[in-house]
């Protein structure tokens, strides 16, 4: 499978979704704690808009703390960029080669898929990520992923109900559709999807 083609398709599809949102929806809280839709969209396009040098400078300004830096930059950019600009940045950079510092193209796809779900699930849009994309991102779930995103799943076994995938050997089992489990593994919490269910 061509992961880069899947990244481009995901970005274009998400740009189409964002392009249809109302002003009210741009201000709705997402699954990404403390961020509205506009902060998530600003964060998603940061890798296209910031050079390596500028990113390094922003990181230094945040004391080397990546979480602090991304939060600060997303809030600042969301306050000054119009929704149309954020949509355009995502659509025009569908083929941009950006990827996170660790993880390669699969992690880049994961970044877009997870943040897309942060938005679409919070808004109740019912978007289903194509299964081939989900399978790629599910392969990125490992102990380091859970630690980085502060997912508390130490004694939990995850089992997808809509495709062949499981993770963990905990005594408590969570059986849900794959994209819901993906959100849990990336530290998100949905009202109807909790690790202690």
Tab-separated table of C-alpha atoms in Angstrom:
chain	number	residue	atom	x	y	z
A	1	UNK	CA	0.000	0.000	0.000
A	2	UNK	CA	1.214	3.504	-0.820
A	3	UNK	CA	1.173	5.250	2.556
A	4	UNK	CA	1.901	8.622	0.990
A	5	UNK	CA	-1.183	8.284	-1.219
A	6	UNK	CA	-3.251	7.449	1.867
A	7	UNK	CA	-1.872	10.514	3.677
A	8	UNK	CA	-2.807	12.729	0.739
A	9	UNK	CA	-6.296	11.249	0.553
A	10	UNK	CA	-6.822	11.681	4.300
A	11	UNK	CA	-5.740	15.325	4.183
A	12	UNK	CA	-7.978	16.115	1.230
A	13	UNK	CA	-10.972	14.392	2.824
A	14	UNK	CA	-10.414	16.211	6.116
A	15	UNK	CA	-10.078	19.520	4.267
A	16	UNK	CA	-13.461	18.810	2.661
A	17	UNK	CA	-14.968	18.127	6.107
A	18	UNK	CA	-13.458	21.267	7.642
A	19	UNK	CA	-14.565	23.341	4.673
A	20	UNK	CA	-18.205	22.538	5.467
A	21	UNK	CA	-18.097	23.528	9.144
A	22	UNK	CA	-20.037	26.443	10.582
A	23	UNK	CA	-18.431	29.175	12.671
A	24	UNK	CA	-19.984	27.563	15.743
A	25	UNK	CA	-18.453	24.171	14.906
A	26	UNK	CA	-14.980	25.698	14.611
A	27	UNK	CA	-15.264	26.631	18.285
A	28	UNK	CA	-16.510	23.262	19.572
A	29	UNK	CA	-14.175	21.420	22.005
A	30	UNK	CA	-12.543	18.329	20.499
A	31	UNK	CA	-11.231	15.085	21.959
A	32	UNK	CA	-7.808	16.726	22.077
A	33	UNK	CA	-7.960	18.039	25.623
A	34	UNK	CA	-8.244	21.831	25.794
A	35	UNK	CA	-8.368	22.375	22.031
A	36	UNK	CA	-11.301	23.451	19.922
A	37	UNK	CA	-11.601	22.473	16.274
A	38	UNK	CA	-9.600	25.549	15.260
A	39	UNK	CA	-6.641	24.636	17.511
A	40	UNK	CA	-6.556	21.088	16.159
A	41	UNK	CA	-6.689	22.344	12.573
A	42	UNK	CA	-3.918	24.856	13.290
A	43	UNK	CA	-1.806	22.094	14.804
A	44	UNK	CA	-2.417	19.754	11.866
A	45	UNK	CA	-1.038	22.323	9.444
A	46	UNK	CA	1.903	23.418	11.582
A	47	UNK	CA	4.307	21.001	9.908
A	48	UNK	CA	3.576	22.580	6.530
A	49	UNK	CA	3.789	26.174	7.684
A	50	UNK	CA	6.880	26.012	9.924
A	51	UNK	CA	10.419	25.319	8.742
A	52	UNK	CA	12.657	22.977	10.719
A	53	UNK	CA	14.537	25.988	12.075
A	54	UNK	CA	11.414	27.796	13.203
A	55	UNK	CA	10.081	24.627	14.819
A	56	UNK	CA	13.377	24.196	16.687
A	57	UNK	CA	13.162	27.809	17.866
A	58	UNK	CA	9.588	27.322	19.082
A	59	UNK	CA	10.684	24.169	20.902
A	60	UNK	CA	13.555	26.039	22.571
A	61	UNK	CA	11.129	28.778	23.639
A	62	UNK	CA	9.079	26.066	25.339
A	63	UNK	CA	12.023	24.691	27.288
A	64	UNK	CA	12.370	21.684	25.007
A	65	UNK	CA	8.922	20.406	25.989
A	66	UNK	CA	7.179	19.213	22.809
A	67	UNK	CA	3.700	19.069	24.381
A	68	UNK	CA	4.049	22.619	25.729
A	69	UNK	CA	5.342	23.884	22.385
A	70	UNK	CA	2.574	22.346	20.271
A	71	UNK	CA	-0.077	23.640	22.657
A	72	UNK	CA	1.308	27.181	22.672
A	73	UNK	CA	1.747	27.342	18.899
A	74	UNK	CA	-1.678	25.825	18.159
A	75	UNK	CA	-3.417	28.352	20.426
A	76	UNK	CA	-1.490	31.268	18.971
A	77	UNK	CA	-2.046	30.233	15.351
A	78	UNK	CA	-5.723	29.451	15.904
A	79	UNK	CA	-6.235	32.961	17.252
A	80	UNK	CA	-4.861	34.677	14.142
A	81	UNK	CA	-5.620	32.344	11.237
A	82	UNK	CA	-9.016	32.203	9.598
A	83	UNK	CA	-10.695	28.795	9.159
A	84	UNK	CA	-10.426	29.158	5.381
A	85	UNK	CA	-6.638	29.531	5.685
A	86	UNK	CA	-6.376	26.376	7.805
A	87	UNK	CA	-8.509	24.398	5.346
A	88	UNK	CA	-6.410	25.629	2.434
A	89	UNK	CA	-3.170	24.749	4.223
A	90	UNK	CA	-4.372	21.182	4.701
A	91	UNK	CA	-5.688	20.757	1.159
A	92	UNK	CA	-2.744	22.418	-0.599
A	93	UNK	CA	-0.274	20.290	1.343
A	94	UNK	CA	-1.893	16.909	0.766
A	95	UNK	CA	1.400	15.619	-0.662
A	96	UNK	CA	3.702	17.480	1.730
A	97	UNK	CA	6.447	15.110	2.997
A	98	UNK	CA	6.184	16.233	6.643
A	99	UNK	CA	6.431	13.490	9.226
A	100	UNK	CA	6.914	13.462	13.009
A	101	UNK	CA	10.470	13.179	14.351
A	102	UNK	CA	9.855	9.488	15.097
A	103	UNK	CA	7.798	6.988	13.151
A	104	UNK	CA	8.091	7.890	9.479
A	105	UNK	CA	5.156	8.024	7.033
A	106	UNK	CA	2.956	5.706	9.130
A	107	UNK	CA	3.249	8.140	12.035
A	108	UNK	CA	2.394	11.035	9.692
A	109	UNK	CA	-0.761	9.204	8.645
A	110	UNK	CA	-1.512	8.493	12.293
A	111	UNK	CA	-1.158	12.189	13.110
A	112	UNK	CA	-3.725	13.114	10.477
A	113	UNK	CA	-6.123	10.254	11.262
A	114	UNK	CA	-6.109	10.809	15.025
A	115	UNK	CA	-6.547	14.562	14.809
A	116	UNK	CA	-9.232	14.113	12.176
A	117	UNK	CA	-11.078	11.856	14.604
A	118	UNK	CA	-10.529	14.367	17.408
A	119	UNK	CA	-12.648	16.724	15.326
A	120	UNK	CA	-15.204	14.491	13.609
A	121	UNK	CA	-16.043	12.361	16.656
A	122	UNK	CA	-16.432	15.432	18.866
A	123	UNK	CA	-18.764	16.979	16.286
A	124	UNK	CA	-20.720	13.746	15.884
A	125	UNK	CA	-20.144	13.679	12.125
A	126	UNK	CA	-19.977	9.893	11.894
A	127	UNK	CA	-16.952	9.839	9.601
A	128	UNK	CA	-15.434	6.394	9.179
A	129	UNK	CA	-11.734	6.214	8.408
A	130	UNK	CA	-11.143	3.708	5.578
A	131	UNK	CA	-10.070	0.351	6.952
A	132	UNK	CA	-6.810	0.230	5.019
A	133	UNK	CA	-5.751	3.478	6.682
A	134	UNK	CA	-6.838	2.213	10.081
A	135	UNK	CA	-4.735	-0.919	9.650
A	136	UNK	CA	-1.640	1.177	8.933
A	137	UNK	CA	-2.163	3.369	11.981
A	138	UNK	CA	-3.040	0.437	14.250
A	139	UNK	CA	0.434	-0.948	13.518
A	140	UNK	CA	1.895	2.148	15.207
A	141	UNK	CA	0.311	1.234	18.550
A	142	UNK	CA	3.043	0.044	20.920
A	143	UNK	CA	4.139	0.761	24.502
A	144	UNK	CA	6.021	3.931	23.504
A	145	UNK	CA	2.877	5.261	21.780
A	146	UNK	CA	0.819	4.725	24.912
A	147	UNK	CA	3.470	6.416	27.071
A	148	UNK	CA	3.871	9.447	24.787
A	149	UNK	CA	0.129	10.058	24.566
A	150	UNK	CA	-0.448	9.210	28.235
A	151	UNK	CA	-2.884	6.400	27.522
A	152	UNK	CA	-3.619	4.551	30.746
A	153	UNK	CA	-4.172	1.024	29.480
A	154	UNK	CA	-1.796	-0.980	31.689
A	155	UNK	CA	-4.258	-3.751	32.534
A	156	UNK	CA	-6.447	-3.474	29.440
A	157	UNK	CA	-6.733	-5.701	26.382
A	158	UNK	CA	-8.103	-3.994	23.285
A	159	UNK	CA	-9.982	-6.029	20.658
A	160	UNK	CA	-11.454	-4.592	17.486
A	161	UNK	CA	-14.964	-5.734	16.622
A	162	UNK	CA	-14.876	-4.708	12.968
A	163	UNK	CA	-11.487	-6.004	11.803
A	164	UNK	CA	-8.750	-8.391	12.955
A	165	UNK	CA	-6.737	-6.468	15.532
A	166	UNK	CA	-5.979	-6.685	19.220
A	167	UNK	CA	-3.466	-5.199	21.599
A	168	UNK	CA	-2.494	-5.956	25.189
A	169	UNK	CA	-3.103	-8.817	27.563
A	170	UNK	CA	-4.804	-7.085	30.446
A	171	UNK	CA	-7.507	-8.614	32.597
A	172	UNK	CA	-10.007	-5.975	31.484
A	173	UNK	CA	-11.092	-6.269	27.847
A	174	UNK	CA	-12.438	-3.433	25.715
A	175	UNK	CA	-14.095	-4.625	22.512
A	176	UNK	CA	-15.024	-1.734	20.211
A	177	UNK	CA	-14.722	-0.661	16.568
A	178	UNK	CA	-11.082	-0.183	15.568
A	179	UNK	CA	-11.146	3.590	15.245
A	180	UNK	CA	-12.508	3.942	18.779
A	181	UNK	CA	-9.726	1.712	20.097
A	182	UNK	CA	-7.211	3.770	18.168
A	183	UNK	CA	-8.396	6.864	20.003
A	184	UNK	CA	-7.989	5.092	23.346
A	185	UNK	CA	-4.459	4.012	22.428
A	186	UNK	CA	-3.635	7.611	21.559
A	187	UNK	CA	-4.793	8.847	24.957
A	188	UNK	CA	-8.258	10.059	24.051
A	189	UNK	CA	-11.353	9.396	26.102
A	190	UNK	CA	-14.834	9.260	24.651
A	191	UNK	CA	-17.941	9.537	26.814
A	192	UNK	CA	-19.060	6.069	25.635
A	193	UNK	CA	-15.599	4.528	25.368
A	194	UNK	CA	-13.700	4.226	28.614
A	195	UNK	CA	-10.882	1.831	29.424
A	196	UNK	CA	-12.630	0.719	32.612
A	197	UNK	CA	-15.936	-0.218	30.879
